[in-house]
Short mmCIF file of C-alpha atoms in Angstrom, two decimals:
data_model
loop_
_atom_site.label_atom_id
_atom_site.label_comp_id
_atom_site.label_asym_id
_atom_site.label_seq_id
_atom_site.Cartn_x
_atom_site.Cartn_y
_atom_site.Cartn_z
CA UNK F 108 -128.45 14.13 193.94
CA UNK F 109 -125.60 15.87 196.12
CA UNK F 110 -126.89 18.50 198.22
CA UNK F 111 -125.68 21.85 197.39
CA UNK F 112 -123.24 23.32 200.46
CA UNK F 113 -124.88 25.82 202.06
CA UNK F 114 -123.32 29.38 201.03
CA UNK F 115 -123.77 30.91 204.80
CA UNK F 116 -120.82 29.69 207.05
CA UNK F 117 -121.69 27.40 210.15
CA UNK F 118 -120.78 29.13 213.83
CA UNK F 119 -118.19 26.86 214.16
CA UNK F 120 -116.53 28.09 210.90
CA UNK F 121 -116.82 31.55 211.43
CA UNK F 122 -115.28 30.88 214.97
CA UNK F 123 -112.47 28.98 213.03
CA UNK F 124 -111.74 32.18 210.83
CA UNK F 125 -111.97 34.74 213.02
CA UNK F 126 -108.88 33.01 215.03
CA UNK F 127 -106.96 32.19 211.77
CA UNK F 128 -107.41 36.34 211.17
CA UNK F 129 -106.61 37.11 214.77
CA UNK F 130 -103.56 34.82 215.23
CA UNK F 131 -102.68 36.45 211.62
CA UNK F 132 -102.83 40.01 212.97
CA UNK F 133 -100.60 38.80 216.08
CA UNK F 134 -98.08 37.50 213.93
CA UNK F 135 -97.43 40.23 212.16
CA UNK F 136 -97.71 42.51 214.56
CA UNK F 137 -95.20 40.70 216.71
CA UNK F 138 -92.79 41.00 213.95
CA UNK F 139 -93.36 44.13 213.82
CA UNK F 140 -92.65 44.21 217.69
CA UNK F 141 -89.32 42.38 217.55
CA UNK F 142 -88.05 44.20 214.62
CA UNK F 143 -88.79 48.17 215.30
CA UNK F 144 -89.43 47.74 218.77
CA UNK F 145 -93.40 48.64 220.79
CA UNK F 146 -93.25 52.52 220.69
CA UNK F 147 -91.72 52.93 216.45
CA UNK F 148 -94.72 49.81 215.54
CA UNK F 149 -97.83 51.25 213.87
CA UNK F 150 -100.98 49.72 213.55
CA UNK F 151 -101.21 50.78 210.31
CA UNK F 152 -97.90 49.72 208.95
CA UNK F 153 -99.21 45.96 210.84
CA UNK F 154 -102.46 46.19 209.18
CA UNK F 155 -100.94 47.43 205.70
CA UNK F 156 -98.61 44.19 205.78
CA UNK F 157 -102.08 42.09 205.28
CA UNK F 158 -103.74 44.06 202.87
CA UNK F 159 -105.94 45.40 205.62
CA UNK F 160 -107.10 48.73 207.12
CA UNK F 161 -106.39 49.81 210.85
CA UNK F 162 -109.96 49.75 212.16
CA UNK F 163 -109.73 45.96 211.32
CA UNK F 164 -106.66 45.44 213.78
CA UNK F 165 -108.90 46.91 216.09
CA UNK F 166 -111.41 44.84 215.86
CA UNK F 167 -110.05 41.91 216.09
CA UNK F 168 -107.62 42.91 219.03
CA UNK F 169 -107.88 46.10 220.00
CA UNK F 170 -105.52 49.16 220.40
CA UNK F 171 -101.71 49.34 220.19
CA UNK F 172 -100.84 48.41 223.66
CA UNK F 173 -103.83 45.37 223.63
CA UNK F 174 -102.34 43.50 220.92
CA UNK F 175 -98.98 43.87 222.30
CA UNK F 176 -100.64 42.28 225.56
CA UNK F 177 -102.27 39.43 223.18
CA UNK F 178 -98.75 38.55 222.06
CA UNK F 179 -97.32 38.07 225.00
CA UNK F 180 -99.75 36.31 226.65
CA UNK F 181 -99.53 34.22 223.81
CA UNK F 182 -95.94 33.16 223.82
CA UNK F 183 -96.11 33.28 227.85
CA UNK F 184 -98.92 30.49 227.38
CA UNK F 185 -96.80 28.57 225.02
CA UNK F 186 -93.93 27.99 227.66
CA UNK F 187 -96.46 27.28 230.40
CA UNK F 188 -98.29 24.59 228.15
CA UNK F 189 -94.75 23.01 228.04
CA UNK F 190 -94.52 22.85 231.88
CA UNK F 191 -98.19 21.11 231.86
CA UNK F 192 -96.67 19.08 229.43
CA UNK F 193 -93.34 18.34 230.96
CA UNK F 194 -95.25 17.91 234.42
CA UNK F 195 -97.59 14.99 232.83
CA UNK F 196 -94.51 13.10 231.41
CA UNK F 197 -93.40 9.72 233.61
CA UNK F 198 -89.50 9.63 234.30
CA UNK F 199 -87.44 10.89 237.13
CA UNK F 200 -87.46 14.86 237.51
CA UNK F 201 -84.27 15.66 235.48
CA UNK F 202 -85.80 14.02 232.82
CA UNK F 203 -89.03 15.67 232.86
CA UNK F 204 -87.22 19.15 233.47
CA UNK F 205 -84.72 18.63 230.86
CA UNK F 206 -87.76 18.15 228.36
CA UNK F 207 -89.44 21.41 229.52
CA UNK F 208 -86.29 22.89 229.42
CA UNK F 209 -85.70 22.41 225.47
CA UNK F 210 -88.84 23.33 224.42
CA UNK F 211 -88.93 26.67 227.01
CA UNK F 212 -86.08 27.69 224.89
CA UNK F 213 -87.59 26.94 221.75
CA UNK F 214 -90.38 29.11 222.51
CA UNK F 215 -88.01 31.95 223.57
CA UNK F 216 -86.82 31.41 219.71
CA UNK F 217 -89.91 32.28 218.33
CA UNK F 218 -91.46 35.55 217.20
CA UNK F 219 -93.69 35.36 220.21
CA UNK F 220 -91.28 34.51 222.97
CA UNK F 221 -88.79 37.04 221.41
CA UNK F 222 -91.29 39.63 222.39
CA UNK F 223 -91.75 37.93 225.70
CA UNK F 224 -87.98 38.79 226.60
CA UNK F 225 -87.50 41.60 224.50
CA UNK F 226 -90.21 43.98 225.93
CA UNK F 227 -89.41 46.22 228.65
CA UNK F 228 -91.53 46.36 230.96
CA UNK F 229 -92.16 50.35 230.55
CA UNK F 230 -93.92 49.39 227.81
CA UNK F 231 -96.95 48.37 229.46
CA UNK F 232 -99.93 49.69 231.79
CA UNK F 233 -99.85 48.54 235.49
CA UNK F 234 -102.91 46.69 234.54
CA UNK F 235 -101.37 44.86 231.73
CA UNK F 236 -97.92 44.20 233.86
CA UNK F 237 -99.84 42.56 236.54
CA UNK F 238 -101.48 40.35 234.36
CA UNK F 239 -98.36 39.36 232.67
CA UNK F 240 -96.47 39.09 236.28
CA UNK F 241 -98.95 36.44 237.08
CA UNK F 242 -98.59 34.39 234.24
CA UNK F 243 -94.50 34.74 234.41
CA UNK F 244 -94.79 33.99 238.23
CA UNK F 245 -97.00 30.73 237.27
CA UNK F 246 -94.04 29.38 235.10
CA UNK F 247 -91.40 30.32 237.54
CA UNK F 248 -93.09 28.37 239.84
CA UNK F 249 -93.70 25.06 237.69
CA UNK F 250 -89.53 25.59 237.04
CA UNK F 251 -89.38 25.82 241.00
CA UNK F 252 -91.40 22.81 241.52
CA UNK F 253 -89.71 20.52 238.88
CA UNK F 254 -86.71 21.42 240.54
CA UNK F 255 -87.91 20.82 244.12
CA UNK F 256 -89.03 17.39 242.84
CA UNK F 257 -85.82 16.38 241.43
CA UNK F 258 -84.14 17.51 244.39
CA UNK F 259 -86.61 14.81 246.11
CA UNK F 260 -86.13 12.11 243.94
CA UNK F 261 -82.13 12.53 243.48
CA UNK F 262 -81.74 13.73 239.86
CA UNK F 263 -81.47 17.16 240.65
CA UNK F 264 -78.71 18.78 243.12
CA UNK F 265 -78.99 21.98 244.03
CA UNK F 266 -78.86 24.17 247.26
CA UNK F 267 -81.45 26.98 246.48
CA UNK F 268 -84.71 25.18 243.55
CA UNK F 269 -85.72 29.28 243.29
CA UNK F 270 -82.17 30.24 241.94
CA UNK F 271 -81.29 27.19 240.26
CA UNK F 272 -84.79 28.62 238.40
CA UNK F 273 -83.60 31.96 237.72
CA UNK F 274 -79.99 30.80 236.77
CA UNK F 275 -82.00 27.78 234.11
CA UNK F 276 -84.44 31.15 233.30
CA UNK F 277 -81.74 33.76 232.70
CA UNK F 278 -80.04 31.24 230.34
CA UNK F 279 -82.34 30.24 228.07
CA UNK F 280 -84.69 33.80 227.92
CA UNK F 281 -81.29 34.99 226.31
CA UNK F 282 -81.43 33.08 222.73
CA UNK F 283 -84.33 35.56 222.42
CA UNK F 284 -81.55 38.27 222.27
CA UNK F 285 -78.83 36.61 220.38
CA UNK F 286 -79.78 33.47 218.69
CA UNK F 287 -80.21 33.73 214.43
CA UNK F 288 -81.38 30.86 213.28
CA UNK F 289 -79.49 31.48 209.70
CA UNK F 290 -76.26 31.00 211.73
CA UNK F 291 -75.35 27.86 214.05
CA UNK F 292 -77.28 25.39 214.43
CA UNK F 293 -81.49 24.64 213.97
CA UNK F 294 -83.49 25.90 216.97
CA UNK F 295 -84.04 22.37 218.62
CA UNK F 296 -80.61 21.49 218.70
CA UNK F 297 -79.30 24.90 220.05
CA UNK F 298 -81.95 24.59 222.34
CA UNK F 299 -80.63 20.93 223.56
CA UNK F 300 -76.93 22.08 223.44
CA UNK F 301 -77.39 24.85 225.63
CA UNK F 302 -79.63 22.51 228.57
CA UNK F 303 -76.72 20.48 228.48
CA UNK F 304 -74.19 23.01 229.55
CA UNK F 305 -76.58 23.93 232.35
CA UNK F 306 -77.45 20.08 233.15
CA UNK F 307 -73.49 19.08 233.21
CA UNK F 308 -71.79 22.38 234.33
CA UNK F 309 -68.63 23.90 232.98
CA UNK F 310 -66.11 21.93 235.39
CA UNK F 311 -65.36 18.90 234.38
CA UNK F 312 -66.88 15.67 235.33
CA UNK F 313 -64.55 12.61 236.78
CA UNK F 314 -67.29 10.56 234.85
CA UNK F 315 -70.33 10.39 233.74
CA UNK F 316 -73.64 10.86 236.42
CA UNK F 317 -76.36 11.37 233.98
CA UNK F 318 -77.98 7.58 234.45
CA UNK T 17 -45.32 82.36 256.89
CA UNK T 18 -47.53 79.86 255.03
CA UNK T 19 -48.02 81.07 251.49
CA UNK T 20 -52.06 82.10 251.07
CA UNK T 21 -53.87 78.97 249.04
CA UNK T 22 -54.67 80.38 245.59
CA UNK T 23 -58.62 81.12 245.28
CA UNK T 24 -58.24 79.60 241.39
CA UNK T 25 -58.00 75.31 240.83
CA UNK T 26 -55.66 74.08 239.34
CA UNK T 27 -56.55 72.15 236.11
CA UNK T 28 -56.40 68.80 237.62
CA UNK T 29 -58.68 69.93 240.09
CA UNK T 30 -60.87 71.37 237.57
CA UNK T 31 -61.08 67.91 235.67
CA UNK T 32 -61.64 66.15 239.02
CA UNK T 33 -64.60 68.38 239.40
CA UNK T 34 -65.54 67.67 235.88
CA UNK T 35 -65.67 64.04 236.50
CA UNK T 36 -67.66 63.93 239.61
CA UNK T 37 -70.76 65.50 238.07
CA UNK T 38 -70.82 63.90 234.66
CA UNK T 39 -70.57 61.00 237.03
CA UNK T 40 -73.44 62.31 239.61
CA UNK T 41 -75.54 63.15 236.06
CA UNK T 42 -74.77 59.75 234.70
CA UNK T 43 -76.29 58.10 238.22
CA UNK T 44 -79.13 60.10 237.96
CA UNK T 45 -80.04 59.17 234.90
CA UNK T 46 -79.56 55.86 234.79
CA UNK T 47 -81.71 55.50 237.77
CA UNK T 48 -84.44 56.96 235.93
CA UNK T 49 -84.24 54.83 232.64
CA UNK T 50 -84.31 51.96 234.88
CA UNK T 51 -87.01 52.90 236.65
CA UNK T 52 -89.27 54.52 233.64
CA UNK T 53 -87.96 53.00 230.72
CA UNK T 54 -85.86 55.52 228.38
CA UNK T 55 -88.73 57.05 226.60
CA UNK T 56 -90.74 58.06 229.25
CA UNK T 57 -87.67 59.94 231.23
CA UNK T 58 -87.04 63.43 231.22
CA UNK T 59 -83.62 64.81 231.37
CA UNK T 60 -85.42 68.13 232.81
CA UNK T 61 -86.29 65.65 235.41
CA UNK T 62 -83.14 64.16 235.79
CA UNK T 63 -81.28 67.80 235.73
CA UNK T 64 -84.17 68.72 238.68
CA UNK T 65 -83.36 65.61 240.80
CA UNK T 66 -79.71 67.15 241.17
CA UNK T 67 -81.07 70.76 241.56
CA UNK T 68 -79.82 71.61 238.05
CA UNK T 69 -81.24 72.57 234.96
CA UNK T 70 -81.31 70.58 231.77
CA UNK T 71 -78.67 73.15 230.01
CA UNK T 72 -76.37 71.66 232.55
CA UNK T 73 -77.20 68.13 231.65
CA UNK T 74 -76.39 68.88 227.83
CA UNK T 75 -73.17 70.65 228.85
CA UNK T 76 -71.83 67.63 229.98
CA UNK T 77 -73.68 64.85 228.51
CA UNK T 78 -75.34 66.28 225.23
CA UNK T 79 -78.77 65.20 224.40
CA UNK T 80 -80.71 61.86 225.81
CA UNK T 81 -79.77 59.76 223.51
CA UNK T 82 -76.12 60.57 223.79
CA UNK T 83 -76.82 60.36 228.19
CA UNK T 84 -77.98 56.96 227.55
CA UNK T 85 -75.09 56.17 225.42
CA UNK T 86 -72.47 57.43 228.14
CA UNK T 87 -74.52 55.18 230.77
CA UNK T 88 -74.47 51.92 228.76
CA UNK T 89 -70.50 52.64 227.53
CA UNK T 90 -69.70 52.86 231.79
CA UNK T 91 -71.66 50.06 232.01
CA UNK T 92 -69.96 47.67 229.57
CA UNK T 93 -66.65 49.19 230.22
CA UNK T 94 -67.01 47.83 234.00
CA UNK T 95 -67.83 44.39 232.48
CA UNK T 96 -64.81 44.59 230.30
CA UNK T 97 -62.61 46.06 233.12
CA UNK T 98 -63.85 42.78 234.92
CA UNK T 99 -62.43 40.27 232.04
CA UNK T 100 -58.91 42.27 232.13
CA UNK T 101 -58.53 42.01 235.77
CA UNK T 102 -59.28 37.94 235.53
CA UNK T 103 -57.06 37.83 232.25
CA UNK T 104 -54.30 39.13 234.77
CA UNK T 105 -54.72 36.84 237.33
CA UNK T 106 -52.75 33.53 238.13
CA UNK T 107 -54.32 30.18 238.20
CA UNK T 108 -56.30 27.34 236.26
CA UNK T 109 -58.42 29.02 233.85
CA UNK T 110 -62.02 27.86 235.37
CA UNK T 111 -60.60 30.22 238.60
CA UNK T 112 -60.12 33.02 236.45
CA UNK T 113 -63.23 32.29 234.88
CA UNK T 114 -65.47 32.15 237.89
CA UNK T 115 -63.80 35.31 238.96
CA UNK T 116 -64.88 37.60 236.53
CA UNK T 117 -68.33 35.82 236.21
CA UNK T 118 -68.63 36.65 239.83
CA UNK T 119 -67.87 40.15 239.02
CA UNK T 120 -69.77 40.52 236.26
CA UNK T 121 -73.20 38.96 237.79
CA UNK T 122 -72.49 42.16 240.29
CA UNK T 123 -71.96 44.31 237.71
CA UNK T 124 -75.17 43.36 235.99
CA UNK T 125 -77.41 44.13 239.36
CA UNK T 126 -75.81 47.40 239.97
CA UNK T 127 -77.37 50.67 238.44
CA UNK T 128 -75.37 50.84 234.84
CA UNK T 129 -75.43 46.80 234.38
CA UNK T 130 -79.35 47.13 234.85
CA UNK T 131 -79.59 49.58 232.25
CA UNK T 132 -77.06 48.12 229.76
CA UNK T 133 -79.42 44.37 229.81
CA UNK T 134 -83.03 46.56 230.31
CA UNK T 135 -82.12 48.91 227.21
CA UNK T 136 -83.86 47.83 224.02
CA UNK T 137 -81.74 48.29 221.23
CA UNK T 138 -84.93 50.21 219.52
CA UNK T 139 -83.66 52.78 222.02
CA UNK T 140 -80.58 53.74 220.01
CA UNK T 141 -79.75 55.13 216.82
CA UNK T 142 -77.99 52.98 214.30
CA UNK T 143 -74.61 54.27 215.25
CA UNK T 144 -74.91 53.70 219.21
CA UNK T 145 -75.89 50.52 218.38
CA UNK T 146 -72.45 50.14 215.95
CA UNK T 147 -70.82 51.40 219.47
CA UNK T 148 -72.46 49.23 221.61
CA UNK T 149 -72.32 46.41 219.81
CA UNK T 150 -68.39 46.07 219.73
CA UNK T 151 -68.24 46.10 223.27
CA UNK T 152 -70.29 43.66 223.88
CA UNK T 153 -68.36 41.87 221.28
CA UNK T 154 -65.47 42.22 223.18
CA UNK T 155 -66.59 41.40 225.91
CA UNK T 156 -68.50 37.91 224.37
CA UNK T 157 -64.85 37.09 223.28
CA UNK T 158 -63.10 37.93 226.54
CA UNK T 159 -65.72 35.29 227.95
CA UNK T 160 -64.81 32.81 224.87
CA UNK T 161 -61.21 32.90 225.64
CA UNK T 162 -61.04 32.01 229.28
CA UNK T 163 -63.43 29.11 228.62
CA UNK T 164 -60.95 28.13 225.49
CA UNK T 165 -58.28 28.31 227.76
CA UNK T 166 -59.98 26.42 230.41
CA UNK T 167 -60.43 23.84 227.54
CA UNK T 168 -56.84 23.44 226.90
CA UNK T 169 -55.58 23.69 230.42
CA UNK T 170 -58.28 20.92 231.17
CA UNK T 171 -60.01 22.93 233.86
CA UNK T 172 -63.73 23.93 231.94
CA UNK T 173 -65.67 21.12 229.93
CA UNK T 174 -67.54 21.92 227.20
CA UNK T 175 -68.20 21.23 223.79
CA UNK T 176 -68.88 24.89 222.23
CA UNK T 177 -66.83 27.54 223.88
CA UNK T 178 -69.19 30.18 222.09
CA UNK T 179 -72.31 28.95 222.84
CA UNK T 180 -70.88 28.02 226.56
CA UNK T 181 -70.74 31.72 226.63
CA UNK T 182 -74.04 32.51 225.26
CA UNK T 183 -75.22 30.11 228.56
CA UNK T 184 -73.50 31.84 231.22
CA UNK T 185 -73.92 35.35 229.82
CA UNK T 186 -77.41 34.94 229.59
CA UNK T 187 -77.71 33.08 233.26
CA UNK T 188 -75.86 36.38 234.80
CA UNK T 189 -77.29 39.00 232.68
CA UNK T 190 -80.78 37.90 233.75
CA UNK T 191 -80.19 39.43 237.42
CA UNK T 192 -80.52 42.68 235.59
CA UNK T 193 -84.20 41.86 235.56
CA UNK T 194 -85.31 39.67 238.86
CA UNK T 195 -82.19 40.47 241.72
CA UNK T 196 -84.01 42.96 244.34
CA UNK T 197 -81.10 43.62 247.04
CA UNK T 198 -83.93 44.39 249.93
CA UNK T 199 -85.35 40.32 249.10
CA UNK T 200 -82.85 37.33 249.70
CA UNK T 201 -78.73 37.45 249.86
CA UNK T 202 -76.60 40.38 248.81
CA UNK T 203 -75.48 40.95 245.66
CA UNK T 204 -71.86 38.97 246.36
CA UNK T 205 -73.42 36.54 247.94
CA UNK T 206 -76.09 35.80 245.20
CA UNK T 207 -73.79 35.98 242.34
CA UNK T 208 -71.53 33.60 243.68
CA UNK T 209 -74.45 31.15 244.04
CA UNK T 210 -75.03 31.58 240.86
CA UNK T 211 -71.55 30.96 239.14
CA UNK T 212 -71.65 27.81 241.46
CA UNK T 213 -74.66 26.42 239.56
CA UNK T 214 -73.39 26.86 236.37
CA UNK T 215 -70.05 25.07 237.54
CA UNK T 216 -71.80 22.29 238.81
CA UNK T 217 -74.21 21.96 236.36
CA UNK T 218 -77.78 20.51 237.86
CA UNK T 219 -77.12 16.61 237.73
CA UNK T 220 -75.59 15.33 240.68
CA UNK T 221 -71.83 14.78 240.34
CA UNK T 222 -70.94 11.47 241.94
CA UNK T 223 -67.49 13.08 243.74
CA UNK T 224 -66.67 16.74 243.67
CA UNK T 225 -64.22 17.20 240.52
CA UNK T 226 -63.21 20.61 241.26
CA UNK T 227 -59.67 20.34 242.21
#
């Protein structure tokens, strides 16, 4: 005879649920964000979108300016995951940055790397803006450092890796402002078109040097 | 004899004066949205910072929103006045081109560019934003042209001239947010470095192809 499931959920479940409810909250919360803007977003217009009450967004992550500090440290993680990623891959430099590249600007698509770009800084605590510095300063610096390695290996040129990172940066932070995915093309293959203007330049080529 | 100056101005002098502190009003404010963020500025303190009083402020601006509006139209109208001064120039299109990018990058690191790439749109009522918006429409297609001319006159490669422009607006509106004049090269200096990456693109070129 088949043993009847227990009714009481196991710690691991319960773990399991309350991040499926947290990363819920986020998301609409960071719709929210992108949408209205931090200061005209209301905790109880986010909680109201899932059939909750306000005391349970606070639970889960806190007040106003906390879960706008979960949000972006969860898109900022996203594009430093895809430096770890990028910075594990075999393949000369370019190659490697190129990869990062793409999927930096996918994240900067996304709800959560939307808010990344889109929040002013204003809209924080010192506290919260230090943290936040860090984590931007981490990915500048795997940018830097992918650069500095192609520049080593020979499938990079470039005078100055820290503003070849700011020009790549500046570049593709702005889909966050301007790219609608109901117009153009699909996210990836914005994303791909737009790290190939930066990886050929806009003068032209005598012939190809991409090996 | 010399005939005795007359103690009244005459009305060009009056509108000269007129000018200079709408202009002195304008700095002051935008200096403080930069630095605070719009919401959190006052324009009692901006009126105090001059040694006026806010009455003054609305005399010549109107309300906040309507000083913020003022400071992001002088912002934008530099960045157009930059694309008709390039339009005029002689040359192959790419020249033109880098000129006003050069110009523009400066633009976006001086006190009004700052504030025109730092403002949120949430900042704005709907109709600013109508305002706003067709600038920077304009200037989006002044950008599109010269790098559709430079496609004709064989001088700019590139497969998109639209989302060409999305690349290099975004790599020169980013100063906005990172250039710090007292760290690195001056503004000139750094925004031509900048327009030279995005010319060269970051894979090596075998021979330089800029004629």
């Amino acid at each position: 005879m088949a043993q009847t499931p227990s009714p009481f959920r196991t710690a691991e479940q319960r773990s399991r649920d309350r991040q499926a409810k947290k990363l819920a909250l986020m998301e609409a919360a960071v719709r929210m964000f992108n949408t209205r803007g931090f200061h005209a977003s209301s905790l109880d217009d986010v909680a109201a979108s899932l059939g909750v009450t306000k005391p349970t967004v606070y639970h889960y992550l806190g007040n106003k300016e906390n879960v706008l500090l979960e949000c972006l440290r969860f898109g900022l993680k996203q594009l430093l995951d895809a430096a770890t990623h990028a910075r594990a891959q075999t393949g000369v430099a370019a190659e490697r940055l190129r990869s990062f590249l793409i999927v930096y600007t996918q994240v900067n698509m996304s709800d959560f790397g939307r808010c990344v770009i889109r929040t002013p800084d204003e809209a924080l605590s010192e506290e919260s803006r230090e943290v936040l510095r860090g984590l931007k300063r981490q990915i500048h610096a795997e940018m830097r450092s992918l650069i500095a390695e192609g520049q080593a290996d020979g499938s990079i040129a470039c005078e100055d890796a820290n503003l070849l990172a700011f020009t790549l940066a500046g570049a593709l932070n702005w889909p966050a402002r301007w790219y609608d995915e109901s117009r153009g093309h699909p996210p990836e293959e914005t994303a791909r078109r737009l790290v190939d203007n930066l990886a050929a330049g806009f003068l032209p080529r005598s012939r190809p040097s991409n090996p």
